[in-house]
XYZ file of C-alpha atoms in Angstrom:
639
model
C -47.572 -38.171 -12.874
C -49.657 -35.551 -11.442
C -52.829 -33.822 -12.477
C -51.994 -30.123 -10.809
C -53.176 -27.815 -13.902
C -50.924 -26.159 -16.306
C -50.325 -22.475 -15.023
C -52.314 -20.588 -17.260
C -49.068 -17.556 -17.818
C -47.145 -20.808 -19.265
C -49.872 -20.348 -21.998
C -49.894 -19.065 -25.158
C -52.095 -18.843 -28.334
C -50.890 -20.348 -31.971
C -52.688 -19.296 -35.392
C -54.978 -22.229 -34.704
C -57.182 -20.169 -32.546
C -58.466 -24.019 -30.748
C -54.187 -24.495 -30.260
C -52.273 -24.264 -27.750
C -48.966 -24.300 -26.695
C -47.414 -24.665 -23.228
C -43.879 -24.155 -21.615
C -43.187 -27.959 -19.763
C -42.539 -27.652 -15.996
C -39.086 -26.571 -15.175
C -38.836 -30.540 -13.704
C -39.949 -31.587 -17.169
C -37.689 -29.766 -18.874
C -34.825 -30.365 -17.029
C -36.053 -33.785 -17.224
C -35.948 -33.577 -21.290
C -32.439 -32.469 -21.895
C -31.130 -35.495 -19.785
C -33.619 -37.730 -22.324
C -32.116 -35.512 -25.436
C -28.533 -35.178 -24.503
C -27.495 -38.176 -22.104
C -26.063 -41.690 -23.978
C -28.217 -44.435 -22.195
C -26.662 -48.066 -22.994
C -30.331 -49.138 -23.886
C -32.838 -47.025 -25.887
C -35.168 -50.171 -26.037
C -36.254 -49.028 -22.667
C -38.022 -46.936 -24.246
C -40.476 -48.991 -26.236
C -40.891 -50.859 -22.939
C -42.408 -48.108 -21.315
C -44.654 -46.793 -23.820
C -46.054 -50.177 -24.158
C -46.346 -50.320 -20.232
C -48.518 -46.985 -20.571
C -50.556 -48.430 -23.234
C -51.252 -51.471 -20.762
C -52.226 -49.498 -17.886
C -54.526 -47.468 -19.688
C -56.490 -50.476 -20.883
C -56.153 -52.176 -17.242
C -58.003 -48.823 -16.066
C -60.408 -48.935 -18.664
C -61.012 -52.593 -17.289
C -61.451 -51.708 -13.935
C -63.798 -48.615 -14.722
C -66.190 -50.568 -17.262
C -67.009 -52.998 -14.299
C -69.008 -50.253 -12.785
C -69.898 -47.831 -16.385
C -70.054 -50.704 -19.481
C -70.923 -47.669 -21.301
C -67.515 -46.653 -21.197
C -66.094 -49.711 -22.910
C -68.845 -48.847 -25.363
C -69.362 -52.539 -25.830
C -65.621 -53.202 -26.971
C -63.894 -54.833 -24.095
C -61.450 -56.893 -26.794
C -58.466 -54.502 -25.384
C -55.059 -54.767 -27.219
C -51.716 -52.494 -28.310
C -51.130 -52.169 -31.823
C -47.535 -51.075 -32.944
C -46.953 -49.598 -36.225
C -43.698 -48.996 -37.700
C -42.725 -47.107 -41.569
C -39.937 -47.067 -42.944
C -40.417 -44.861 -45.786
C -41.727 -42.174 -43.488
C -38.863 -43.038 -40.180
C -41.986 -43.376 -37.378
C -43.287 -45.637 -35.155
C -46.755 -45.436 -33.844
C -47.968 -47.495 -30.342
C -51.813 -47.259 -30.392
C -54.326 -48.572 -27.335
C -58.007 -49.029 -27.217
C -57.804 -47.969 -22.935
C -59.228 -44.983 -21.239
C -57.839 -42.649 -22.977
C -56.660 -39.015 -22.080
C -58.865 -35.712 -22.396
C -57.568 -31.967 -23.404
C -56.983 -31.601 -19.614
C -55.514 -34.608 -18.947
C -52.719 -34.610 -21.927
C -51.688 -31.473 -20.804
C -51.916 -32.069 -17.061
C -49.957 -35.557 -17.501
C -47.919 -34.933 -20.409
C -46.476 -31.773 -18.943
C -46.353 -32.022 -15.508
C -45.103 -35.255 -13.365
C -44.430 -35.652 -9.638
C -41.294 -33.186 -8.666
C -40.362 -35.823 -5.997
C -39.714 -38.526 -8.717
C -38.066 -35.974 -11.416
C -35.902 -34.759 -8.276
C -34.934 -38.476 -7.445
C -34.426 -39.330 -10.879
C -31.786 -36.527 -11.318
C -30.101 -37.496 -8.224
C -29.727 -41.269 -9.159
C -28.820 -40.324 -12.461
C -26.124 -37.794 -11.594
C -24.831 -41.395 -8.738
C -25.189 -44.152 -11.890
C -23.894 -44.109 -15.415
C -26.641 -45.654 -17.106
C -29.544 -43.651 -16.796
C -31.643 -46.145 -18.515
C -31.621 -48.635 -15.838
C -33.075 -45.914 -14.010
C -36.210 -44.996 -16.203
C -39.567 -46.018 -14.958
C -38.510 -46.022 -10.999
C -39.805 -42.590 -10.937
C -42.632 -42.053 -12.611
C -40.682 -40.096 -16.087
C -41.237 -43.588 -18.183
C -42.989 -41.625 -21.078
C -40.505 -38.629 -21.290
C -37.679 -41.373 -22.758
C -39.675 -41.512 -25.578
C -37.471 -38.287 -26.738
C -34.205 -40.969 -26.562
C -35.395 -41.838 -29.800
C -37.476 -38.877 -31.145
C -36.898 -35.916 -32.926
C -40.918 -35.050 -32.251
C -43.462 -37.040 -30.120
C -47.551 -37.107 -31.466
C -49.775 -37.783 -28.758
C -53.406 -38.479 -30.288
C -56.515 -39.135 -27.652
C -59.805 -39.398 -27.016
C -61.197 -40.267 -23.558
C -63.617 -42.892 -23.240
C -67.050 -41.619 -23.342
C -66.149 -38.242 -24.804
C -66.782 -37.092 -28.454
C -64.047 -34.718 -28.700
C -60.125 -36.070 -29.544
C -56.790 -33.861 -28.800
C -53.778 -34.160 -29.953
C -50.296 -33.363 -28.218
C -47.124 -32.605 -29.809
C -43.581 -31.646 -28.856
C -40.202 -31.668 -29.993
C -38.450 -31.697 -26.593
C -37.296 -28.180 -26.382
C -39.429 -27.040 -24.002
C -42.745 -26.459 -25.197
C -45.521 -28.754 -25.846
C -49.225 -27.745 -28.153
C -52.507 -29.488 -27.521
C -54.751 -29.041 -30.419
C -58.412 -30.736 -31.282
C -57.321 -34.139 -33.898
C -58.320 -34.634 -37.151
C -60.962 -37.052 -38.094
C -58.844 -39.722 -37.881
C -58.523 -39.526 -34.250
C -59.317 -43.132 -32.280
C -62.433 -43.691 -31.529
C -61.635 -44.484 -27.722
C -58.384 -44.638 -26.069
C -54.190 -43.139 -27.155
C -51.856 -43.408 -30.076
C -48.604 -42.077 -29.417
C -46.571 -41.757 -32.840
C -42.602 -41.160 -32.229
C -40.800 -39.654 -35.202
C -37.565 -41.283 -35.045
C -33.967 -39.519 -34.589
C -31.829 -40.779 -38.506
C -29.843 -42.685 -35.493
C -32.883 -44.490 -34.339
C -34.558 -45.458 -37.514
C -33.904 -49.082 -36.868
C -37.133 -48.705 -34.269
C -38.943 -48.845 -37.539
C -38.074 -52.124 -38.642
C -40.764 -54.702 -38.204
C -38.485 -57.398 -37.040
C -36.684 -55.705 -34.564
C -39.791 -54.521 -32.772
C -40.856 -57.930 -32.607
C -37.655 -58.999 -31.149
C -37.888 -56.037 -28.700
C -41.577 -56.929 -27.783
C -41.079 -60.681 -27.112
C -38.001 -59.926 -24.892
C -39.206 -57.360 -22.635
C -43.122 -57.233 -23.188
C -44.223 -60.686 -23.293
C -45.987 -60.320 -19.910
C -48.057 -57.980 -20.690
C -51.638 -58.628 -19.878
C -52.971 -56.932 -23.085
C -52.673 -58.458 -26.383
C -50.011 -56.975 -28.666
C -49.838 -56.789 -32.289
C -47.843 -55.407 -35.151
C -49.272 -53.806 -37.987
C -46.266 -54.235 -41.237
C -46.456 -51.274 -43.323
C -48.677 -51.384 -46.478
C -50.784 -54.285 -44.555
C -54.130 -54.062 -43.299
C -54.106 -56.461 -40.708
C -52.264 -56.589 -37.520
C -50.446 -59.758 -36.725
C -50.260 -60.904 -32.879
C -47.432 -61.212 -31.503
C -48.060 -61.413 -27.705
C -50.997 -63.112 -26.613
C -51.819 -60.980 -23.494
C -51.866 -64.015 -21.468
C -51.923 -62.878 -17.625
C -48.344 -64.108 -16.721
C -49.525 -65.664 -13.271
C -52.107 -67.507 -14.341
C -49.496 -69.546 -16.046
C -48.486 -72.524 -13.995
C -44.986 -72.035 -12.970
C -43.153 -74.528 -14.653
C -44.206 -72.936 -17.653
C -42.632 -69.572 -16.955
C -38.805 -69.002 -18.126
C -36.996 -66.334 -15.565
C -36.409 -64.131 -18.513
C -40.032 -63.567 -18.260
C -40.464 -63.350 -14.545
C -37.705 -60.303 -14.704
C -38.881 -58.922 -17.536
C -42.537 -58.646 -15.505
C -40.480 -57.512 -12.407
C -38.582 -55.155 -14.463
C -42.150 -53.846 -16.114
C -43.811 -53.487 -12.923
C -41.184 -51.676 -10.572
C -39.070 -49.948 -13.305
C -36.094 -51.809 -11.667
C -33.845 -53.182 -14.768
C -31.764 -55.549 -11.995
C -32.702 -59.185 -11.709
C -35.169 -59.556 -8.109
C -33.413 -61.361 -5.418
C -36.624 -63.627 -5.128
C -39.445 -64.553 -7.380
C -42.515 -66.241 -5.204
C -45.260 -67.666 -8.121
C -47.847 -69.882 -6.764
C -51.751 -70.299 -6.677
C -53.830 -70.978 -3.372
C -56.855 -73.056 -3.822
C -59.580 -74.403 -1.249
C -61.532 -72.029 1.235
C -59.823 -69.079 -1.180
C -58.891 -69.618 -4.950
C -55.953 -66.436 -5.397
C -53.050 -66.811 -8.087
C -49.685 -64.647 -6.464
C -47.094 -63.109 -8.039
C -44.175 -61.483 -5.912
C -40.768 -60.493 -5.742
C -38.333 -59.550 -3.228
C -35.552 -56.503 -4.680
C -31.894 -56.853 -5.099
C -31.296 -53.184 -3.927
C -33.847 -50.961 -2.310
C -36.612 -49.055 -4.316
C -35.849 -45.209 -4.086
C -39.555 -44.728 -1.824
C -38.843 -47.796 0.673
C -39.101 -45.245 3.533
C -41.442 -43.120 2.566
C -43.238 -41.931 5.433
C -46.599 -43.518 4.406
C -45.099 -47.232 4.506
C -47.586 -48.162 2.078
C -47.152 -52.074 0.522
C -46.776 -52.407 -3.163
C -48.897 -54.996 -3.791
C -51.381 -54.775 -6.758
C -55.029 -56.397 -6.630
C -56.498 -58.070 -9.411
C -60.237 -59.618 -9.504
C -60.352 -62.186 -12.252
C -58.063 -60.095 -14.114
C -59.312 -56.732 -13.760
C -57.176 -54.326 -11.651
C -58.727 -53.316 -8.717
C -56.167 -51.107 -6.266
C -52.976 -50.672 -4.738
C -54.483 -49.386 -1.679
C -55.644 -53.104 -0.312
C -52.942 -53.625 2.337
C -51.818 -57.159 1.128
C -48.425 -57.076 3.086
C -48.052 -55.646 6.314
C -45.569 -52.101 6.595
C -42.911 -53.958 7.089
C -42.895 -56.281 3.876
C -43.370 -53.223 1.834
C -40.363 -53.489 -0.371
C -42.124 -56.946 -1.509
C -43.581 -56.027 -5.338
C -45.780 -58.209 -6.998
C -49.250 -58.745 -7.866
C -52.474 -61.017 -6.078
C -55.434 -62.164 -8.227
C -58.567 -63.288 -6.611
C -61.361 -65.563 -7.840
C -63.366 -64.878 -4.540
C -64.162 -60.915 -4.521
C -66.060 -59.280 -6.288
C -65.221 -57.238 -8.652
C -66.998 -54.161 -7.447
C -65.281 -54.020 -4.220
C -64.981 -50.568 -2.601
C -62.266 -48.987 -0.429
C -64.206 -49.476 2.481
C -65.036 -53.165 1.960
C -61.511 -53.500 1.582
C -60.387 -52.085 4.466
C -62.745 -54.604 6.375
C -63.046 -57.580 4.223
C -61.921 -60.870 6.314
C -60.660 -62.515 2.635
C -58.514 -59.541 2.390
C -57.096 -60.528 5.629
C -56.876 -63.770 4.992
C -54.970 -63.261 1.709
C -52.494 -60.911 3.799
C -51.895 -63.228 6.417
C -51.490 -66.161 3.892
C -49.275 -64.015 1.778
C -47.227 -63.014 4.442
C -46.373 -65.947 6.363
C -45.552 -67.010 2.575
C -42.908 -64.162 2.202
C -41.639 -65.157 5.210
C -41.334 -68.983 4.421
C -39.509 -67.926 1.201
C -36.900 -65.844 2.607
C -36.139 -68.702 5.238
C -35.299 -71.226 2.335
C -33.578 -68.731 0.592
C -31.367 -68.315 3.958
C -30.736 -71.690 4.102
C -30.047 -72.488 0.501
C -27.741 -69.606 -0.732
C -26.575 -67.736 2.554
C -24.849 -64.838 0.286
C -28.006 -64.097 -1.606
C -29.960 -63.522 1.762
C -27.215 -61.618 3.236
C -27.858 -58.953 0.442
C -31.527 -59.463 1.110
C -31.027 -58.336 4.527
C -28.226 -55.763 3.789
C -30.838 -53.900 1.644
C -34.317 -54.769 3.932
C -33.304 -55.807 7.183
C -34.054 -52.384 9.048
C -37.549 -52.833 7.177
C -38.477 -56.402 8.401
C -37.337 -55.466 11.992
C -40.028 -53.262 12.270
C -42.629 -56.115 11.933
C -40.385 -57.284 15.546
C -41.819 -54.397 17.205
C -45.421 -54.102 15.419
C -46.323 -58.145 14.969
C -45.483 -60.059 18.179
C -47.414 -62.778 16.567
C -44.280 -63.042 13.868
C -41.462 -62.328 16.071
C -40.264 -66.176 15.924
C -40.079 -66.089 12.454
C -38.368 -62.702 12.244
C -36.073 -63.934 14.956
C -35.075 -66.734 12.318
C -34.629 -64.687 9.828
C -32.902 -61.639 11.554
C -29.175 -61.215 11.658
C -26.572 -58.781 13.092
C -23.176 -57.239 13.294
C -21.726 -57.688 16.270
C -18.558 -57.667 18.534
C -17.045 -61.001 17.088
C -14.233 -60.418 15.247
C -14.514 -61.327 11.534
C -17.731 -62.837 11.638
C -19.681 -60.550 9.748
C -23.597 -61.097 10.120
C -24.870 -63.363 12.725
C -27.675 -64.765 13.037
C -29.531 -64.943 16.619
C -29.174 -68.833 17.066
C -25.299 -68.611 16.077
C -25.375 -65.745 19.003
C -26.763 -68.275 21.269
C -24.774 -71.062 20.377
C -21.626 -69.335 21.529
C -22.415 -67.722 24.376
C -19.905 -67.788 27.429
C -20.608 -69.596 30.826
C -22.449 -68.257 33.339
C -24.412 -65.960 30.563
C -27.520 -65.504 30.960
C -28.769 -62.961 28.494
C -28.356 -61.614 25.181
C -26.537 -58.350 25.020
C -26.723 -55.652 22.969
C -25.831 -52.087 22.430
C -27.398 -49.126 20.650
C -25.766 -46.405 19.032
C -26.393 -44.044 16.109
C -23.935 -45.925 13.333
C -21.773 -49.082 13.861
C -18.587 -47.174 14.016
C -20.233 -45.505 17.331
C -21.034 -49.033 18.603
C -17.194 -51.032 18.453
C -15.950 -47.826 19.980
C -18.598 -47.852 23.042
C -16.571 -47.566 26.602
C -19.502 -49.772 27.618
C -18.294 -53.067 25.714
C -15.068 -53.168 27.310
C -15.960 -55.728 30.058
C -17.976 -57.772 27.903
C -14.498 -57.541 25.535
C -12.650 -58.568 27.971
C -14.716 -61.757 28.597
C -15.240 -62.672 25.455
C -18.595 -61.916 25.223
C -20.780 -61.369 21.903
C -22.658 -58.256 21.537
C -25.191 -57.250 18.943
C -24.792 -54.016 17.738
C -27.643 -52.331 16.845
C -28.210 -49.025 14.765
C -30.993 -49.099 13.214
C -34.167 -46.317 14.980
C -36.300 -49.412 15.291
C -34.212 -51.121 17.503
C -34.132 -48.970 19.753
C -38.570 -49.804 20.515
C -37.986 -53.906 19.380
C -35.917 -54.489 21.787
C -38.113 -53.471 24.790
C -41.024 -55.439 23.687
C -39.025 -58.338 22.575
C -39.295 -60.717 25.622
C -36.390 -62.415 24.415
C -35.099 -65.829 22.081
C -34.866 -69.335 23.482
C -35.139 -68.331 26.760
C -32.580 -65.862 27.062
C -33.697 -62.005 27.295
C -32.192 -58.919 25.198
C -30.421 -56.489 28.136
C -28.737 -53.482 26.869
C -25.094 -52.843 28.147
C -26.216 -49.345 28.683
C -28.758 -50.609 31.512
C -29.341 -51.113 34.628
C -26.581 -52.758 36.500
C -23.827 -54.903 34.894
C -24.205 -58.999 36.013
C -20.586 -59.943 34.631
C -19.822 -60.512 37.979
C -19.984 -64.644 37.700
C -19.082 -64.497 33.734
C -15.123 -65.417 33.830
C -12.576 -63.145 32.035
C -11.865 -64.751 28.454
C -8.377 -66.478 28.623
C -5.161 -64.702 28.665
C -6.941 -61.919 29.841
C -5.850 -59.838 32.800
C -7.104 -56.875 34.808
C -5.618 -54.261 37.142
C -5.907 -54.822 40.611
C -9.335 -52.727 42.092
C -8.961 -49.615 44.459
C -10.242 -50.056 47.894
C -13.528 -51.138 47.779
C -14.304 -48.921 50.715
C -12.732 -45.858 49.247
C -14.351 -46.068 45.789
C -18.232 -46.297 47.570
C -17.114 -42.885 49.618
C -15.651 -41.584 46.137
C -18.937 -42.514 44.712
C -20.674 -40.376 47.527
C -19.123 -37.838 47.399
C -19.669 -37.042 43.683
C -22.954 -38.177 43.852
C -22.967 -34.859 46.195
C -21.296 -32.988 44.167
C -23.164 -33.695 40.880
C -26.750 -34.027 42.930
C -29.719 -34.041 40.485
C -27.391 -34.474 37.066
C -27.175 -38.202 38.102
C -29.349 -40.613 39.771
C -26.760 -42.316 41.426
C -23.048 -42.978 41.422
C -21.256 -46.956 41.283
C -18.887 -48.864 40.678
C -18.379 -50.513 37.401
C -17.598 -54.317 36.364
C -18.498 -53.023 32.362
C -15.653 -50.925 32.582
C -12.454 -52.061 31.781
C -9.529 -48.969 29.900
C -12.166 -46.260 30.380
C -12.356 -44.594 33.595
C -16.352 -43.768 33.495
C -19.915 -43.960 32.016
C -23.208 -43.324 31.972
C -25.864 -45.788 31.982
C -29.436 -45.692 32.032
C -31.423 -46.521 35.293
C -32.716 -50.352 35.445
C -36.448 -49.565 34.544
C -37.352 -46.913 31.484
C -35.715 -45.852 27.969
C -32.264 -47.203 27.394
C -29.824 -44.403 26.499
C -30.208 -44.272 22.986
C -33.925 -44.840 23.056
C -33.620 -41.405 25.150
C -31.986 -39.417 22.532
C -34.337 -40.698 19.712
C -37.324 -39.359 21.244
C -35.403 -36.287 22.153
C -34.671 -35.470 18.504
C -38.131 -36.070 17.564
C -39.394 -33.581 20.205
C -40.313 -35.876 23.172
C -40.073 -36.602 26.510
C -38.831 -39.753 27.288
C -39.437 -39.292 30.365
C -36.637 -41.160 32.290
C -34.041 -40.850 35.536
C -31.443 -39.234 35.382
C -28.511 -41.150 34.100
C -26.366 -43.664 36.373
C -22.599 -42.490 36.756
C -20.186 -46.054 36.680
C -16.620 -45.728 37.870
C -14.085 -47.955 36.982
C -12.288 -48.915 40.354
C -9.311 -50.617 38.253
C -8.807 -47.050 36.409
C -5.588 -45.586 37.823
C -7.506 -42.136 37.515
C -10.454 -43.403 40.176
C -7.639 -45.035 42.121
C -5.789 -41.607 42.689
C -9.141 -39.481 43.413
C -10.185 -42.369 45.411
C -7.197 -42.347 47.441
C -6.725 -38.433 48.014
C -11.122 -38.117 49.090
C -10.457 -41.481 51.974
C -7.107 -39.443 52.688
C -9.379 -36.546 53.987
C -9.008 -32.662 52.944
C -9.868 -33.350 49.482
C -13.146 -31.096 48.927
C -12.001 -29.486 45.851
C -10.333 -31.413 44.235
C -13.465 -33.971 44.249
C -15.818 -31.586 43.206
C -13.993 -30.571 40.524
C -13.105 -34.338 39.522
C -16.422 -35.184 39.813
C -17.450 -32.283 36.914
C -14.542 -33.639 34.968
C -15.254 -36.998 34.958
C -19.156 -36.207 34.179
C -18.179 -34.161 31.144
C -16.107 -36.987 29.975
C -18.666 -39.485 30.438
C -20.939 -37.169 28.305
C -18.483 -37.296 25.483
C -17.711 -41.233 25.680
C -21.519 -40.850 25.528
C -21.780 -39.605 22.650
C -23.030 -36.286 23.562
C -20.911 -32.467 24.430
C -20.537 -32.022 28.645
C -23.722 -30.162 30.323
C -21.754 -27.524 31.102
C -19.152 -26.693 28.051
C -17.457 -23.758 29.844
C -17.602 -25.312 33.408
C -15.605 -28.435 31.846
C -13.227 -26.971 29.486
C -12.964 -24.025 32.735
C -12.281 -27.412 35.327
C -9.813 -28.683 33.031
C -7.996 -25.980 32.248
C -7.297 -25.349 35.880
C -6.238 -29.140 35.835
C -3.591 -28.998 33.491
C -2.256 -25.873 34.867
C -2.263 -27.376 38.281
C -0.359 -30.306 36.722
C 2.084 -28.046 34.793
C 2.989 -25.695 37.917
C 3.841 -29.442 39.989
């Protein structure tokens, strides 16, 4: 939620001259009559995230009373009480946290971030049950109105003598008014008059049952108040659920946490629970997604790792995980810091980074026995994250081995699906003596690469790569057991000494002499467009290419900083001939025959234009080509 202020035209006065009442921001209200009017398959979600506000709010309160006791007044016995009636159809979910003020119940209550509205629309319009959705994006409060024909907000922020209340029905307007006397003396109650369809959320019993399933993680003590009764009864302990030891925790309760801390109702992929102890004492809490979270590549690549200090939330800012573990969502509790750490100490603290480098050699441990015990599982692991952890291949030398282990790839082998590096190795042909690969924009664009076709035809495996960041690993990557990455868009071919794979065949060559004068004299003709013209052993239906010149950017390491608006500052491009091509043959034969000029110079556009296209890319020259081959097929025709 944001705190941008309510735009004062959306205002307007009500009898109570100390009332007023707001129009919702067009995301919120757009936001509402999905909540009013959509059928979710679970409305529980609903009590989940109310109770998850409640939490946070006395986690801040926490954190803040470290530095001001005066704002815990004194009380630091935090806790959720729910409330339900019957008679009257409510249900009431009352904290002791921070607490909201005039301001902030309007600010928060009617506002939220238009990103996360505009994502959650999106995803909802893509998936049928919208409730799986709720609490990815920020809108976990607004599904109170699921259940509600009218939603009380009563608060008082702590340290403040005044109390507001909040109301709204859902239809598009919202008051904020001082409370009554009975007001909490620090901290929120939120008290949801219930749709006749949703009175059952007033039943005592089912709230406990909804409570134990899906908020028995919760870090605050919860309690339910019966009607009539004075006394609350606990029903969740507030026990922090990693300082339990492991073996005590069911998985129901590790996804329920996952589910309360990301939003994401689907089972995690990976659950990593274990405490450190000796120079550091630091409890951990992690998971690893089953699908990628809807921010994964937001341009900030900031981790999602919480920080607790002996309980008390500190930040999310720390930097426990590297960019390129930041799908990993979890929690790290230290016994070491102290609690009044600031951003600064953080940013320079060497148990910080020993906690991050711990952690993440930890993450990376994990996902190698998960590889090894269920390959499946990991697949969808990497499916969803691999682009992600191949950016730590360009930006962590340090854990390039273990990425290397863990990395897999499509590639030319057909049927084989993902492969991983060492199966890659294992199978390489004779005479190989480096680890190819090829980069293009989407795999499709890859197989269909005029560049493969000698490697094809000697059975040789190629990775193909389509991600942006392979395009910058691969040219700092030295290389795996030995072997070194080259691009089959690079330099000069060395399949040369590689035999053809059996029951393969190719066409007899032209004249070796007459393809290096061909090759002159379109050099000639093209001058600066290329940086030299040769014959081809990569090259084996296609009749030419481009490649890029042995030192600077491969190809499509050229176009990527083109897009982006820079120079990559490389040769021109190499034009390769295929001498075996009956169309290189002919032109080959006719420039060695003498008297051939023209029709060399105007091969020589034709055959750069199409090398543009196999490329990937339209010819320099669009009229000149489709001018040059015009005249071609006319000349053809008239014959």
């Amino acid at each position: 939620m944001n705190n941008d202020s309510v735009d004062n035209d959306s205002v307007t006065r009500t009898e109570n001259p100390a009332a007023e009442t707001h129009a919702f921001a067009a995301d919120v209200a757009q936001l509402l009559r999905l909540m009013v009017h959509s059928v979710y398959s679970d409305r529980d979600v609903f009590l989940r995230e109310l109770i998850s506000n409640a939490a946070d709010a006395c986690e801040k309160l926490r954190h803040l009373a470290v530095t001001d006791e005066s704002l815990a007044a004194g009380d630091t016995a935090f806790g959720i009480v729910l409330e339900p009636d019957g008679t009257a159809g409510t249900l009431t979910i009352s904290d002791n946290g921070i607490g909201m003020s005039r301001q902030e119940l309007a600010d928060n209550l009617g506002t939220i971030a238009r990103s996360g509205t505009r994502a959650f629309v999106e995803a909802l319009e893509q998936k049928q049950d919208g409730s799986a959705l709720i609490g990815q994006f920020g809108v976990g409060f607004y599904s109170a109105f699921m259940v509600a024909k009218e939603v009380v907000v009563t608060s008082r922020r702590a340290g403040a003598a005044e109390a507001w209340t909040w109301r709204s029905d859902g239809s598009g307007t919202f008051t904020v008014e001082p409370a009554g006397a009975d007001a909490p003396a620090r901290g929120t109650r939120v008290t949801v008059v219930l749709n006749d369809d949703a009175r059952d959320y007033a039943d005592a019993l089912r709230l406990e049952d909804i409570v134990r399933t899906h908020a028995a993680h919760i870090p605050v003590p919860i309690s339910l108040r019966k009607a009539g009764e004075s006394e609350a009864q606990q029903i969740v302990d507030g026990t922090a659920l990693w300082t339990r030891p492991k073996a005590a925790v069911q998985a129901e309760e590790y996804n329920a946490f996952y589910t309360a801390l990301t939003g994401d109702s689907t089972e995690p992929a990976l659950t990593i629970h274990y405490r450190a102890e000796g120079r550091q004492d630091y409890s951990v809490l992690a998971f690893v997604p089953a699908r990628r979270p809807f921010d994964l590549f937001n341009p900030d690549r900031k981790g999602r790792i919480k920080l607790y200090v002996r309980r008390v939330f500190i930040t999310e800012d720390a930097a426990l995980t590297p960019g390129w573990l930041r799908f990993v969502r979890g929690i790290v509790d230290s016994e070491d810091l102290p609690l009044n750490i600031s951003r600064e100490m953080l940013q320079n603290n060497p148990l910080i980074e020993a906690i991050r480098k711990a952690l993440t050699g930890r993450v990376l441990g994990e996902l190698e026995k998960l590889a090894g015990s269920d390959a499946d599982a990991y697949l969808k692991v990497w499916e969803a994250f691999g682009a992600v952890l191949k950016e730590g291949l360009y930006e962590e030398p340090d854990r390039r081995d273990a990425l290397f282990g863990l990395a897999r790839f499509r590639t030319t082998r057909d049927g084989a699906g993902w492969r991983s590096l060492a199966e890659i190795l294992a199978d390489k042909r004779e005479n190989q003596t480096a680890l190819y690969y090829v980069l293009a924009d989407n795999e499709a664009a890859a197989r269909s690469s005029p560049h493969l076709e000698g490697y094809r035809a000697r059975g040789i495996e190629v990775m193909l790569l389509t991600d942006p960041v392979d395009a910058f690993w691969v040219q700092t990557a030295l290389g795996y057991e030995g072997k070194p990455f080259r691009s089959v868009t690079q330099g000069s071919d060395d399949l040369a000494q590689i035999p053809l794979a059996e029951g393969v065949s190719e066409p007899e060559a032209g004249k070796a002499g007459d393809v290096a004068a061909l090759s002159a004299l379109i050099k000639q003709a093209l001058g600066d467009k290329v940086s030299a013209v040769r014959a081809s052993e990569r090259l084996a239906t296609s009749p030419v290419c481009l490649v890029a010149p042995e030192y600077g950017p491969d190809r499509q390491l050229e176009k990527l900083m083109s897009r982006s608006g820079e120079k990559a500052g490389g040769l021109a491009p190499v034009l390769e001939l295929n001498p075996r091509h009956a169309l290189i043959k002919a032109l080959a034969a006719k420039a060695a025959a003498g008297g051939a000029a023209d029709a060399v110079e105007a091969g020589a556009k034709l055959l750069f234009g199409q090398a543009r296209i196999l490329d990937g890319e339209v010819p320099d020259d669009p009229a000149a080509f489709v001018e040059a081959l015009s005249d071609l097929i006319g000349k053809s025709l008239a014959s």
